[in-house]
mmCIF file of C-alpha atoms in Angstrom:
data_model
loop_
_atom_site.group_PDB
_atom_site.id
_atom_site.type_symbol
_atom_site.label_atom_id
_atom_site.label_comp_id
_atom_site.label_asym_id
_atom_site.label_seq_id
_atom_site.Cartn_x
_atom_site.Cartn_y
_atom_site.Cartn_z
ATOM 1 C CA UNK P 16 1.382 -18.506 47.042
ATOM 2 C CA UNK P 17 2.306 -15.078 48.371
ATOM 3 C CA UNK P 18 6.009 -15.788 47.908
ATOM 4 C CA UNK P 19 5.407 -17.265 44.465
ATOM 5 C CA UNK P 20 3.211 -14.308 43.518
ATOM 6 C CA UNK P 21 5.784 -11.745 44.621
ATOM 7 C CA UNK P 22 8.467 -13.716 42.756
ATOM 8 C CA UNK P 23 6.410 -13.526 39.558
ATOM 9 C CA UNK P 24 5.783 -9.807 40.015
ATOM 10 C CA UNK P 25 9.488 -9.285 40.620
ATOM 11 C CA UNK P 26 10.387 -11.289 37.487
ATOM 12 C CA UNK P 27 8.084 -9.167 35.324
ATOM 13 C CA UNK P 28 8.890 -5.898 37.083
ATOM 14 C CA UNK P 29 7.929 -2.860 35.000
ATOM 15 C CA UNK P 30 6.829 -5.200 32.192
ATOM 16 C CA UNK P 31 3.848 -6.488 34.207
ATOM 17 C CA UNK P 32 0.920 -5.954 31.803
ATOM 18 C CA UNK P 33 -1.466 -3.181 32.816
ATOM 19 C CA UNK P 34 -4.779 -4.606 34.054
ATOM 20 C CA UNK P 35 -3.699 -8.256 33.693
ATOM 21 C CA UNK P 36 -4.012 -10.809 36.493
ATOM 22 C CA UNK P 37 -2.053 -14.050 36.910
ATOM 23 C CA UNK P 38 -3.871 -16.319 39.374
ATOM 24 C CA UNK P 39 -3.460 -20.005 40.016
ATOM 25 C CA UNK P 40 -6.434 -22.288 40.729
ATOM 26 C CA UNK P 41 -6.622 -24.524 43.786
ATOM 27 C CA UNK P 42 -6.873 -28.273 43.235
ATOM 28 C CA UNK P 43 -9.868 -29.984 44.851
ATOM 29 C CA UNK P 44 -8.462 -33.470 44.382
ATOM 30 C CA UNK P 45 -7.987 -34.706 40.809
ATOM 31 C CA UNK P 46 -9.083 -31.372 39.307
ATOM 32 C CA UNK P 47 -5.790 -30.508 37.584
ATOM 33 C CA UNK P 48 -7.318 -31.434 34.202
ATOM 34 C CA UNK P 49 -10.003 -28.829 34.857
ATOM 35 C CA UNK P 50 -7.557 -26.149 36.063
ATOM 36 C CA UNK P 51 -5.190 -26.563 33.113
ATOM 37 C CA UNK P 52 -8.009 -26.158 30.563
ATOM 38 C CA UNK P 53 -9.488 -23.165 32.415
ATOM 39 C CA UNK P 54 -6.130 -21.354 32.345
ATOM 40 C CA UNK P 55 -5.833 -21.906 28.581
ATOM 41 C CA UNK P 56 -9.380 -20.596 28.091
ATOM 42 C CA UNK P 57 -8.836 -17.592 30.364
ATOM 43 C CA UNK P 58 -5.942 -16.471 28.180
ATOM 44 C CA UNK P 59 -8.020 -17.025 25.050
ATOM 45 C CA UNK P 60 -8.815 -13.308 24.973
ATOM 46 C CA UNK P 61 -11.965 -13.290 22.772
ATOM 47 C CA UNK P 62 -13.451 -16.085 24.909
ATOM 48 C CA UNK P 63 -12.588 -14.228 28.122
ATOM 49 C CA UNK P 64 -14.052 -10.963 26.820
ATOM 50 C CA UNK P 65 -17.333 -12.646 25.916
ATOM 51 C CA UNK P 66 -17.606 -14.288 29.338
ATOM 52 C CA UNK P 67 -16.907 -11.004 31.158
ATOM 53 C CA UNK P 68 -19.529 -9.285 28.995
ATOM 54 C CA UNK P 69 -21.988 -12.096 29.700
ATOM 55 C CA UNK P 70 -21.425 -11.664 33.447
ATOM 56 C CA UNK P 71 -21.865 -7.889 33.195
ATOM 57 C CA UNK P 72 -25.137 -8.249 31.275
ATOM 58 C CA UNK P 73 -26.583 -10.855 33.637
ATOM 59 C CA UNK P 74 -25.257 -9.928 37.087
ATOM 60 C CA UNK P 75 -28.442 -8.078 38.097
ATOM 61 C CA UNK P 76 -30.730 -10.990 37.260
ATOM 62 C CA UNK P 77 -31.143 -12.143 40.841
ATOM 63 C CA UNK P 78 -33.607 -14.931 40.053
ATOM 64 C CA UNK P 79 -31.539 -16.322 37.160
ATOM 65 C CA UNK P 80 -30.809 -20.037 37.416
ATOM 66 C CA UNK P 81 -27.209 -20.890 38.246
ATOM 67 C CA UNK P 82 -25.531 -23.091 35.647
ATOM 68 C CA UNK P 83 -22.079 -23.940 34.306
ATOM 69 C CA UNK P 84 -21.991 -20.763 32.196
ATOM 70 C CA UNK P 85 -22.887 -18.401 35.055
ATOM 71 C CA UNK P 86 -20.349 -20.129 37.331
ATOM 72 C CA UNK P 87 -17.581 -19.846 34.724
ATOM 73 C CA UNK P 88 -18.428 -16.202 34.001
ATOM 74 C CA UNK P 89 -18.348 -15.513 37.738
ATOM 75 C CA UNK P 90 -14.951 -17.251 38.099
ATOM 76 C CA UNK P 91 -13.366 -15.307 35.224
ATOM 77 C CA UNK P 92 -14.794 -12.059 36.635
ATOM 78 C CA UNK P 93 -13.343 -12.897 40.058
ATOM 79 C CA UNK P 94 -9.866 -13.314 38.562
ATOM 80 C CA UNK P 95 -10.171 -10.246 36.338
ATOM 81 C CA UNK P 96 -11.318 -7.976 39.178
ATOM 82 C CA UNK P 97 -8.708 -8.959 41.781
ATOM 83 C CA UNK P 98 -6.919 -6.037 43.424
ATOM 84 C CA UNK P 99 -3.707 -8.038 43.622
ATOM 85 C CA UNK P 100 -1.815 -8.813 40.429
ATOM 86 C CA UNK P 101 -0.994 -12.403 41.381
ATOM 87 C CA UNK P 102 -2.264 -15.049 43.758
ATOM 88 C CA UNK P 103 -4.595 -18.043 43.738
ATOM 89 C CA UNK P 104 -8.342 -18.591 43.725
ATOM 90 C CA UNK P 105 -10.483 -21.531 44.766
ATOM 91 C CA UNK P 106 -13.003 -22.217 41.943
ATOM 92 C CA UNK P 107 -15.479 -23.797 44.380
ATOM 93 C CA UNK P 108 -18.789 -22.953 42.694
ATOM 94 C CA UNK P 109 -17.554 -23.955 39.256
ATOM 95 C CA UNK P 110 -16.073 -27.247 40.492
ATOM 96 C CA UNK P 111 -19.281 -28.035 42.395
ATOM 97 C CA UNK P 112 -21.307 -27.410 39.252
ATOM 98 C CA UNK P 113 -19.003 -29.688 37.223
ATOM 99 C CA UNK P 114 -19.273 -32.337 39.949
ATOM 100 C CA UNK P 115 -22.991 -32.551 39.239
ATOM 101 C CA UNK P 116 -22.098 -33.780 35.742
ATOM 102 C CA UNK P 117 -18.770 -35.549 36.249
ATOM 103 C CA UNK P 118 -17.293 -37.585 39.102
ATOM 104 C CA UNK P 119 -13.973 -36.302 40.477
ATOM 105 C CA UNK P 120 -13.110 -39.689 41.980
ATOM 106 C CA UNK P 121 -10.894 -40.393 38.971
ATOM 107 C CA UNK P 122 -8.494 -38.415 36.803
ATOM 108 C CA UNK P 123 -10.414 -37.192 33.778
ATOM 109 C CA UNK P 124 -8.898 -36.502 30.406
ATOM 110 C CA UNK P 125 -8.328 -32.782 29.756
ATOM 111 C CA UNK P 126 -9.507 -33.088 26.151
ATOM 112 C CA UNK P 127 -12.668 -34.852 27.286
ATOM 113 C CA UNK P 128 -13.306 -32.023 29.754
ATOM 114 C CA UNK P 129 -12.704 -29.302 27.149
ATOM 115 C CA UNK P 130 -15.266 -30.902 24.811
ATOM 116 C CA UNK P 131 -17.736 -31.326 27.652
ATOM 117 C CA UNK P 132 -17.355 -27.696 28.741
ATOM 118 C CA UNK P 133 -17.673 -26.069 25.296
ATOM 119 C CA UNK P 134 -20.709 -28.186 24.396
ATOM 120 C CA UNK P 135 -22.381 -27.424 27.728
ATOM 121 C CA UNK P 136 -21.831 -23.687 27.194
ATOM 122 C CA UNK P 137 -23.282 -23.923 23.678
ATOM 123 C CA UNK P 138 -26.366 -25.776 24.973
ATOM 124 C CA UNK P 139 -27.000 -23.102 27.617
ATOM 125 C CA UNK P 140 -26.522 -20.205 25.182
ATOM 126 C CA UNK P 141 -28.787 -21.824 22.574
ATOM 127 C CA UNK P 142 -31.525 -22.381 25.158
ATOM 128 C CA UNK P 143 -31.264 -18.760 26.297
ATOM 129 C CA UNK P 144 -31.482 -17.521 22.699
ATOM 130 C CA UNK P 145 -34.483 -19.730 21.943
ATOM 131 C CA UNK P 146 -36.174 -18.653 25.162
ATOM 132 C CA UNK P 147 -35.640 -14.968 24.324
ATOM 133 C CA UNK P 148 -36.999 -15.478 20.792
ATOM 134 C CA UNK P 149 -40.057 -17.305 22.121
ATOM 135 C CA UNK P 150 -40.833 -14.460 24.501
ATOM 136 C CA UNK P 151 -40.433 -11.871 21.750
ATOM 137 C CA UNK P 152 -42.237 -13.544 18.856
ATOM 138 C CA UNK P 153 -44.643 -16.231 20.090
ATOM 139 C CA UNK P 154 -48.113 -15.559 21.504
ATOM 140 C CA UNK P 155 -48.811 -17.687 24.619
ATOM 141 C CA UNK P 156 -50.984 -20.184 22.697
ATOM 142 C CA UNK P 157 -48.153 -20.954 20.271
ATOM 143 C CA UNK P 158 -45.617 -21.962 22.906
ATOM 144 C CA UNK P 159 -44.777 -25.648 23.002
ATOM 145 C CA UNK P 160 -44.311 -27.560 26.229
ATOM 146 C CA UNK P 161 -41.270 -29.368 24.837
ATOM 147 C CA UNK P 162 -39.362 -26.273 23.726
ATOM 148 C CA UNK P 163 -39.078 -23.981 20.711
ATOM 149 C CA UNK P 164 -40.241 -24.921 17.237
ATOM 150 C CA UNK P 165 -37.533 -26.236 14.914
ATOM 151 C CA UNK P 166 -39.459 -25.583 11.696
ATOM 152 C CA UNK P 167 -40.992 -22.414 10.317
ATOM 153 C CA UNK P 168 -44.601 -22.385 9.075
ATOM 154 C CA UNK P 169 -43.617 -23.276 5.503
ATOM 155 C CA UNK P 170 -41.600 -26.287 6.631
ATOM 156 C CA UNK P 171 -38.204 -24.665 6.041
ATOM 157 C CA UNK P 172 -35.732 -25.461 8.804
ATOM 158 C CA UNK P 173 -34.444 -22.452 10.693
ATOM 159 C CA UNK P 174 -30.775 -21.571 10.526
ATOM 160 C CA UNK P 175 -28.809 -23.018 13.469
ATOM 161 C CA UNK P 176 -28.001 -20.592 16.264
ATOM 162 C CA UNK P 177 -24.425 -19.290 16.134
ATOM 163 C CA UNK P 178 -23.171 -18.451 19.629
ATOM 164 C CA UNK P 179 -19.980 -16.651 20.570
ATOM 165 C CA UNK P 180 -18.507 -20.063 21.446
ATOM 166 C CA UNK P 181 -19.044 -21.060 17.814
ATOM 167 C CA UNK P 182 -17.497 -17.793 16.618
ATOM 168 C CA UNK P 183 -14.373 -18.463 18.686
ATOM 169 C CA UNK P 184 -13.803 -22.175 18.118
ATOM 170 C CA UNK P 185 -15.929 -23.607 15.328
ATOM 171 C CA UNK P 186 -14.462 -24.589 11.987
ATOM 172 C CA UNK P 187 -15.843 -26.636 9.101
ATOM 173 C CA UNK P 188 -14.357 -29.808 7.598
ATOM 174 C CA UNK P 189 -15.314 -31.144 4.180
ATOM 175 C CA UNK P 190 -15.268 -34.925 3.798
ATOM 176 C CA UNK P 191 -15.011 -35.783 0.088
ATOM 177 C CA UNK P 192 -15.442 -39.266 -1.397
ATOM 178 C CA UNK P 193 -14.790 -39.877 -5.119
ATOM 179 C CA UNK P 194 -16.169 -43.051 -6.716
ATOM 180 C CA UNK P 195 -13.386 -44.609 -8.805
ATOM 181 C CA UNK P 196 -15.896 -46.054 -11.253
ATOM 182 C CA UNK P 197 -18.133 -43.088 -12.173
ATOM 183 C CA UNK P 198 -15.914 -40.282 -10.731
ATOM 184 C CA UNK P 199 -18.875 -38.811 -8.819
ATOM 185 C CA UNK P 200 -17.755 -36.786 -5.799
ATOM 186 C CA UNK P 201 -19.849 -36.903 -2.632
ATOM 187 C CA UNK P 202 -19.071 -34.065 -0.211
ATOM 188 C CA UNK P 203 -20.245 -33.779 3.373
ATOM 189 C CA UNK P 204 -19.524 -30.856 5.685
ATOM 190 C CA UNK P 205 -19.093 -31.267 9.422
ATOM 191 C CA UNK P 206 -18.298 -28.746 12.128
ATOM 192 C CA UNK P 207 -15.572 -29.078 14.752
ATOM 193 C CA UNK P 208 -14.360 -27.341 17.902
ATOM 194 C CA UNK P 209 -10.963 -29.073 17.773
ATOM 195 C CA UNK P 210 -8.943 -31.349 15.515
ATOM 196 C CA UNK P 211 -7.767 -34.685 16.946
ATOM 197 C CA UNK P 212 -4.579 -35.724 15.191
ATOM 198 C CA UNK P 213 -2.836 -39.098 15.058
ATOM 199 C CA UNK P 214 0.842 -38.693 15.905
ATOM 200 C CA UNK P 215 4.086 -40.375 14.852
ATOM 201 C CA UNK P 216 7.547 -40.443 16.395
ATOM 202 C CA UNK P 217 9.794 -37.455 15.566
ATOM 203 C CA UNK P 218 7.097 -35.643 13.613
ATOM 204 C CA UNK P 219 5.552 -32.160 13.584
ATOM 205 C CA UNK P 220 2.105 -30.599 13.723
ATOM 206 C CA UNK P 221 2.459 -29.737 10.036
ATOM 207 C CA UNK P 222 3.100 -33.377 9.072
ATOM 208 C CA UNK P 223 0.275 -34.575 11.369
ATOM 209 C CA UNK P 224 -2.122 -32.143 9.675
ATOM 210 C CA UNK P 225 -0.924 -33.303 6.264
ATOM 211 C CA UNK P 226 -1.655 -36.933 7.225
ATOM 212 C CA UNK P 227 -5.050 -35.883 8.576
ATOM 213 C CA UNK P 228 -5.948 -34.456 5.170
ATOM 214 C CA UNK P 229 -4.286 -37.174 3.055
ATOM 215 C CA UNK P 230 -6.221 -39.236 0.500
ATOM 216 C CA UNK P 231 -7.290 -42.723 1.579
ATOM 217 C CA UNK P 232 -8.383 -45.505 -0.805
ATOM 218 C CA UNK P 233 -11.519 -47.418 0.213
ATOM 219 C CA UNK P 234 -11.443 -50.969 -1.138
ATOM 220 C CA UNK P 235 -12.002 -54.612 -0.187
ATOM 221 C CA UNK P 236 -14.208 -54.626 2.937
ATOM 222 C CA UNK P 237 -14.185 -50.817 3.133
ATOM 223 C CA UNK P 238 -15.804 -50.118 -0.239
ATOM 224 C CA UNK P 239 -18.041 -47.062 -0.552
ATOM 225 C CA UNK P 240 -21.738 -47.299 -1.546
ATOM 226 C CA UNK P 241 -22.093 -45.016 -4.555
ATOM 227 C CA UNK P 242 -25.628 -43.665 -5.008
ATOM 228 C CA UNK P 243 -25.073 -43.158 -8.735
ATOM 229 C CA UNK P 244 -23.740 -46.672 -9.343
ATOM 230 C CA UNK P 245 -26.222 -48.111 -6.791
ATOM 231 C CA UNK P 246 -23.529 -50.486 -5.548
ATOM 232 C CA UNK P 247 -20.378 -50.784 -3.456
ATOM 233 C CA UNK P 248 -17.396 -49.334 -5.300
ATOM 234 C CA UNK P 249 -13.744 -48.570 -4.694
ATOM 235 C CA UNK P 250 -13.334 -44.900 -3.838
ATOM 236 C CA UNK P 251 -10.898 -42.249 -2.667
ATOM 237 C CA UNK P 252 -11.649 -40.373 0.532
ATOM 238 C CA UNK P 253 -10.063 -37.143 1.722
ATOM 239 C CA UNK P 254 -10.611 -34.481 4.368
ATOM 240 C CA UNK P 255 -10.053 -30.746 3.978
ATOM 241 C CA UNK P 256 -10.536 -27.776 6.256
ATOM 242 C CA UNK P 257 -13.233 -25.744 4.504
ATOM 243 C CA UNK P 258 -13.412 -22.948 7.066
ATOM 244 C CA UNK P 259 -10.681 -22.423 9.638
ATOM 245 C CA UNK P 260 -11.756 -21.295 13.128
ATOM 246 C CA UNK P 261 -10.516 -18.126 14.792
ATOM 247 C CA UNK P 262 -9.128 -20.222 17.664
ATOM 248 C CA UNK P 263 -7.664 -23.479 16.358
ATOM 249 C CA UNK P 264 -7.494 -26.189 19.028
ATOM 250 C CA UNK P 265 -5.355 -29.221 18.192
ATOM 251 C CA UNK P 266 -5.576 -32.392 20.265
ATOM 252 C CA UNK P 267 -2.641 -34.791 19.948
ATOM 253 C CA UNK P 268 -3.848 -38.387 20.282
ATOM 254 C CA UNK P 269 -1.255 -39.472 22.833
ATOM 255 C CA UNK P 270 -3.357 -42.296 24.285
ATOM 256 C CA UNK P 271 -3.654 -45.352 22.037
ATOM 257 C CA UNK P 272 -5.456 -48.608 22.717
ATOM 258 C CA UNK P 273 -3.049 -51.558 22.382
ATOM 259 C CA UNK P 274 -4.898 -54.788 21.559
ATOM 260 C CA UNK P 275 -2.142 -57.060 22.878
ATOM 261 C CA UNK P 276 -2.073 -55.240 26.215
ATOM 262 C CA UNK P 277 -5.833 -54.807 26.470
ATOM 263 C CA UNK P 278 -5.415 -51.225 27.658
ATOM 264 C CA UNK P 279 -4.456 -47.725 26.608
ATOM 265 C CA UNK P 280 -0.817 -46.714 26.403
ATOM 266 C CA UNK P 281 0.616 -43.208 26.397
ATOM 267 C CA UNK P 282 2.621 -42.291 23.293
ATOM 268 C CA UNK P 283 5.503 -40.096 24.410
ATOM 269 C CA UNK P 284 6.436 -39.329 20.775
ATOM 270 C CA UNK P 285 8.288 -36.123 20.020
ATOM 271 C CA UNK P 286 5.889 -33.900 18.050
ATOM 272 C CA UNK P 287 7.179 -30.413 17.269
ATOM 273 C CA UNK P 288 4.553 -27.684 17.549
ATOM 274 C CA UNK P 289 5.680 -24.341 16.097
ATOM 275 C CA UNK P 290 5.031 -20.890 17.540
ATOM 276 C CA UNK P 291 3.610 -19.889 14.142
ATOM 277 C CA UNK P 292 1.497 -22.336 12.131
ATOM 278 C CA UNK P 293 0.278 -22.132 8.531
ATOM 279 C CA UNK P 294 -2.613 -24.197 7.169
ATOM 280 C CA UNK P 295 -1.671 -24.055 3.490
ATOM 281 C CA UNK P 296 -1.319 -27.873 3.327
ATOM 282 C CA UNK P 297 -4.809 -28.514 4.657
ATOM 283 C CA UNK P 298 -6.931 -25.873 2.917
ATOM 284 C CA UNK P 299 -7.479 -24.915 -0.705
ATOM 285 C CA UNK P 300 -6.297 -21.401 -1.565
ATOM 286 C CA UNK P 301 -5.580 -20.544 2.036
ATOM 287 C CA UNK P 302 -2.798 -18.646 3.730
ATOM 288 C CA UNK P 303 -4.346 -18.925 7.211
ATOM 289 C CA UNK P 304 -1.674 -18.300 9.828
ATOM 290 C CA UNK P 305 -1.868 -18.928 13.548
ATOM 291 C CA UNK P 306 0.116 -18.070 16.665
ATOM 292 C CA UNK P 307 0.469 -20.452 19.625
ATOM 293 C CA UNK P 308 -0.824 -19.002 22.907
ATOM 294 C CA UNK P 309 -1.484 -21.992 25.182
ATOM 295 C CA UNK P 310 -0.526 -25.639 25.686
ATOM 296 C CA UNK P 311 -2.160 -28.134 28.039
ATOM 297 C CA UNK P 312 0.540 -30.609 29.095
ATOM 298 C CA UNK P 313 0.068 -34.163 30.350
ATOM 299 C CA UNK P 314 2.664 -35.164 32.940
ATOM 300 C CA UNK P 315 3.078 -38.892 33.572
ATOM 301 C CA UNK P 316 3.757 -42.219 31.903
ATOM 302 C CA UNK P 317 0.200 -43.499 31.486
ATOM 303 C CA UNK P 318 -3.400 -42.429 30.807
ATOM 304 C CA UNK P 319 -4.874 -43.476 34.156
ATOM 305 C CA UNK P 320 -2.517 -41.527 36.365
ATOM 306 C CA UNK P 321 -0.516 -38.357 36.070
ATOM 307 C CA UNK P 322 -1.022 -34.628 36.200
ATOM 308 C CA UNK P 323 -1.998 -31.716 33.951
ATOM 309 C CA UNK P 324 -0.339 -28.299 33.765
ATOM 310 C CA UNK P 325 -0.570 -25.501 31.229
ATOM 311 C CA UNK P 326 1.765 -23.116 29.425
ATOM 312 C CA UNK P 327 0.292 -19.757 28.476
ATOM 313 C CA UNK P 328 1.532 -16.832 26.410
ATOM 314 C CA UNK P 329 0.350 -13.474 27.717
ATOM 315 C CA UNK P 330 1.596 -10.120 26.434
ATOM 316 C CA UNK P 331 4.645 -11.794 24.850
ATOM 317 C CA UNK P 332 5.596 -13.548 28.107
ATOM 318 C CA UNK P 333 5.295 -17.296 28.690
ATOM 319 C CA UNK P 334 3.852 -18.487 32.003
ATOM 320 C CA UNK P 335 3.689 -21.929 33.617
ATOM 321 C CA UNK P 336 0.473 -22.766 35.534
ATOM 322 C CA UNK P 337 0.492 -25.765 37.887
ATOM 323 C CA UNK P 338 -2.766 -25.594 39.875
ATOM 324 C CA UNK P 339 -2.278 -22.725 42.380
ATOM 325 C CA UNK P 340 1.345 -22.100 41.360
ATOM 326 C CA UNK P 341 2.298 -19.666 38.598
ATOM 327 C CA UNK P 342 5.780 -18.850 37.353
ATOM 328 C CA UNK P 343 7.429 -17.191 34.396
ATOM 329 C CA UNK P 344 9.355 -19.304 31.857
ATOM 330 C CA UNK P 345 11.492 -18.613 28.803
ATOM 331 C CA UNK P 346 9.970 -19.244 25.386
ATOM 332 C CA UNK P 347 12.723 -21.803 24.742
ATOM 333 C CA UNK P 348 11.342 -23.898 27.648
ATOM 334 C CA UNK P 349 8.211 -24.621 25.595
ATOM 335 C CA UNK P 350 10.347 -26.852 23.350
ATOM 336 C CA UNK P 351 10.965 -29.228 26.257
ATOM 337 C CA UNK P 352 7.288 -30.257 26.046
ATOM 338 C CA UNK P 353 7.458 -31.549 22.444
ATOM 339 C CA UNK P 354 7.859 -35.129 23.710
ATOM 340 C CA UNK P 355 10.590 -37.749 23.801
ATOM 341 C CA UNK P 356 12.597 -38.864 20.768
ATOM 342 C CA UNK P 357 13.145 -42.246 22.447
ATOM 343 C CA UNK P 358 10.414 -44.522 23.798
ATOM 344 C CA UNK P 359 11.856 -44.800 27.281
ATOM 345 C CA UNK P 360 12.761 -41.425 28.706
ATOM 346 C CA UNK P 361 12.728 -39.733 32.082
ATOM 347 C CA UNK P 362 10.850 -36.819 30.485
ATOM 348 C CA UNK P 363 7.102 -37.484 30.840
ATOM 349 C CA UNK P 364 5.886 -33.887 30.262
ATOM 350 C CA UNK P 365 4.277 -33.833 26.831
ATOM 351 C CA UNK P 366 2.193 -31.262 24.949
ATOM 352 C CA UNK P 367 -1.361 -32.612 24.666
ATOM 353 C CA UNK P 368 -3.768 -29.820 23.630
ATOM 354 C CA UNK P 369 -2.527 -26.837 21.610
ATOM 355 C CA UNK P 370 -4.340 -23.512 21.313
ATOM 356 C CA UNK P 371 -3.598 -21.310 18.296
ATOM 357 C CA UNK P 372 -5.056 -17.878 17.550
ATOM 358 C CA UNK P 373 -5.548 -16.582 14.014
ATOM 359 C CA UNK P 374 -3.047 -13.855 13.179
ATOM 360 C CA UNK P 375 -5.191 -12.485 10.360
ATOM 361 C CA UNK P 376 -8.003 -11.318 12.638
ATOM 362 C CA UNK P 377 -11.349 -12.733 13.637
ATOM 363 C CA UNK P 378 -13.476 -14.428 11.017
#
């Protein structure tokens, strides 16, 4: 890695960002899915800043219980505080902690891991917040053995805890269903950390988002039960982004279950993802604009074997992370990961998870 590191430093020369560190992560056997996601998250600056702050605020708590959050904060701090500008690190403690939850005997899906990680971090932060509130506000006799109270004295449910993970990644979708008989609209909000999009051959993220938010007619066996009509009725269903997140994560559904084959197949479709993305087709009265800063790439022809790497934009430079190896690439190289315009192609390196940052500032 020394030669690779010096090569990267030489390539950047005087343009090497002040205070930045570019470190690869060692593979502990089938942990490339973990490494690729961690690199994308490390270069998600607001997420990194919050983790470094968390580490700084908790480093003196010697009796604090080790968990996935403390291990991740420690790993990011290790990278950030390296004396060398480039190199590689072995994320042993973090991997060991993940091993307690997931088996590394098989290749896990990077999207599955990302969801697992963000939800685990949220659970830990919520428990810490509830614990702190209990210590501050509850007399000993009021504490419950099974955790904090969910309801206030007057029966009103408390507002959900909003962690910094939520502030970075959470958006809100509105699912609207209009009864075609009485025209009553039923709206239901749901939160998301990422959007999973169906893909088509020779398409784009913009068209995939448009399809995601398109109107669907519910009829025949799929009729909607209308509360006002008190019966099953034909209806129109649509999805809109009500509140866009600061960090928009888009998951391309490249693995599709094929009934005839009885297994999942990888879709190598060419899906263009732009450097700048606007959400005006998916939101009402919105000019939300995003900039691409990371891509997790799946390398291989099928879902049960292959490899994960990541592309990251840092200080206007694009970098390629492949476990412990890091190298600089041209922005034009990113286009080679759009996918294949033909079903059978020698190119098996396809963009899988896209990370966009809001240009307009944090929400």
